[in-house]
Phi, psi and omega in degrees: 000148171287128165284163184286142171254140218233124152203137148295102207233142179290142163296000166286300192313342149308305158302317184304304178317318174294314154302339182282325200278311186306314180305312175324288184319304193306304159334268204318311190299318178277344183277311178282345166280355185268024203137137175236327210084354195095001176250161169283162156332318181280318178308298185320299162314310175270014164301303185299334194267315177303337180272338168264019191235342181073184185310140173226160154287149169284017180253322176295323176307331190280298178326309198279331168309314179082046195232160164281164164332304179285332175283322154300321182313307184293333165279329179280345151327276151354279177295335165307277191293015145290328181090036179251342170229153175254174166243128166234169187283176178265148184268327176271348193217113185268008209235345231212152157200164199249137167228141185262143160296112168301168182298308177297320171320282174333301182304327168298299164332310195286322180300328201271318184301323184287305201298295198312303161347301199281305169340291180299329188280339184279324167268357177270315173301338189274337171302148179282189185296320169307316173280322164294000185263315179294345152305288190330315184271331176277019197267327208257358148284332167298283186330312199276322185270352167251007180288140167020181178089359166203089175282155191305000000 
């Protein structure tokens, strides 16, 4: 969990941060609403984390996702039952296993990304040229703002 940090900010900075938080939150909810592949938000997040990190022990995945090991065990069990994750025994610890994204899980993530990108592409196409240019100019700033520094 990120710790709250006291930083001297102007009223304008607080206003910008508030609007940005609201826009990002609304945007994330709209994208999630475009399809979940039958997964919960927690299951989708775990599947994406395994894809990004490679094979992981359940405890390591739980730590990365900020949930308890028993909670992650239930999430992984569901994803395994759906065929989205595979489990391989840990050669160094018989009590543990590594989870990886299955071919079916990758296909689901690919489809979710395509669907969500298509939704955004339609929205971007509806903007006028000037707004599209402003959006394009803002992307590097948004990417820098949200890049690293506070890993989950």
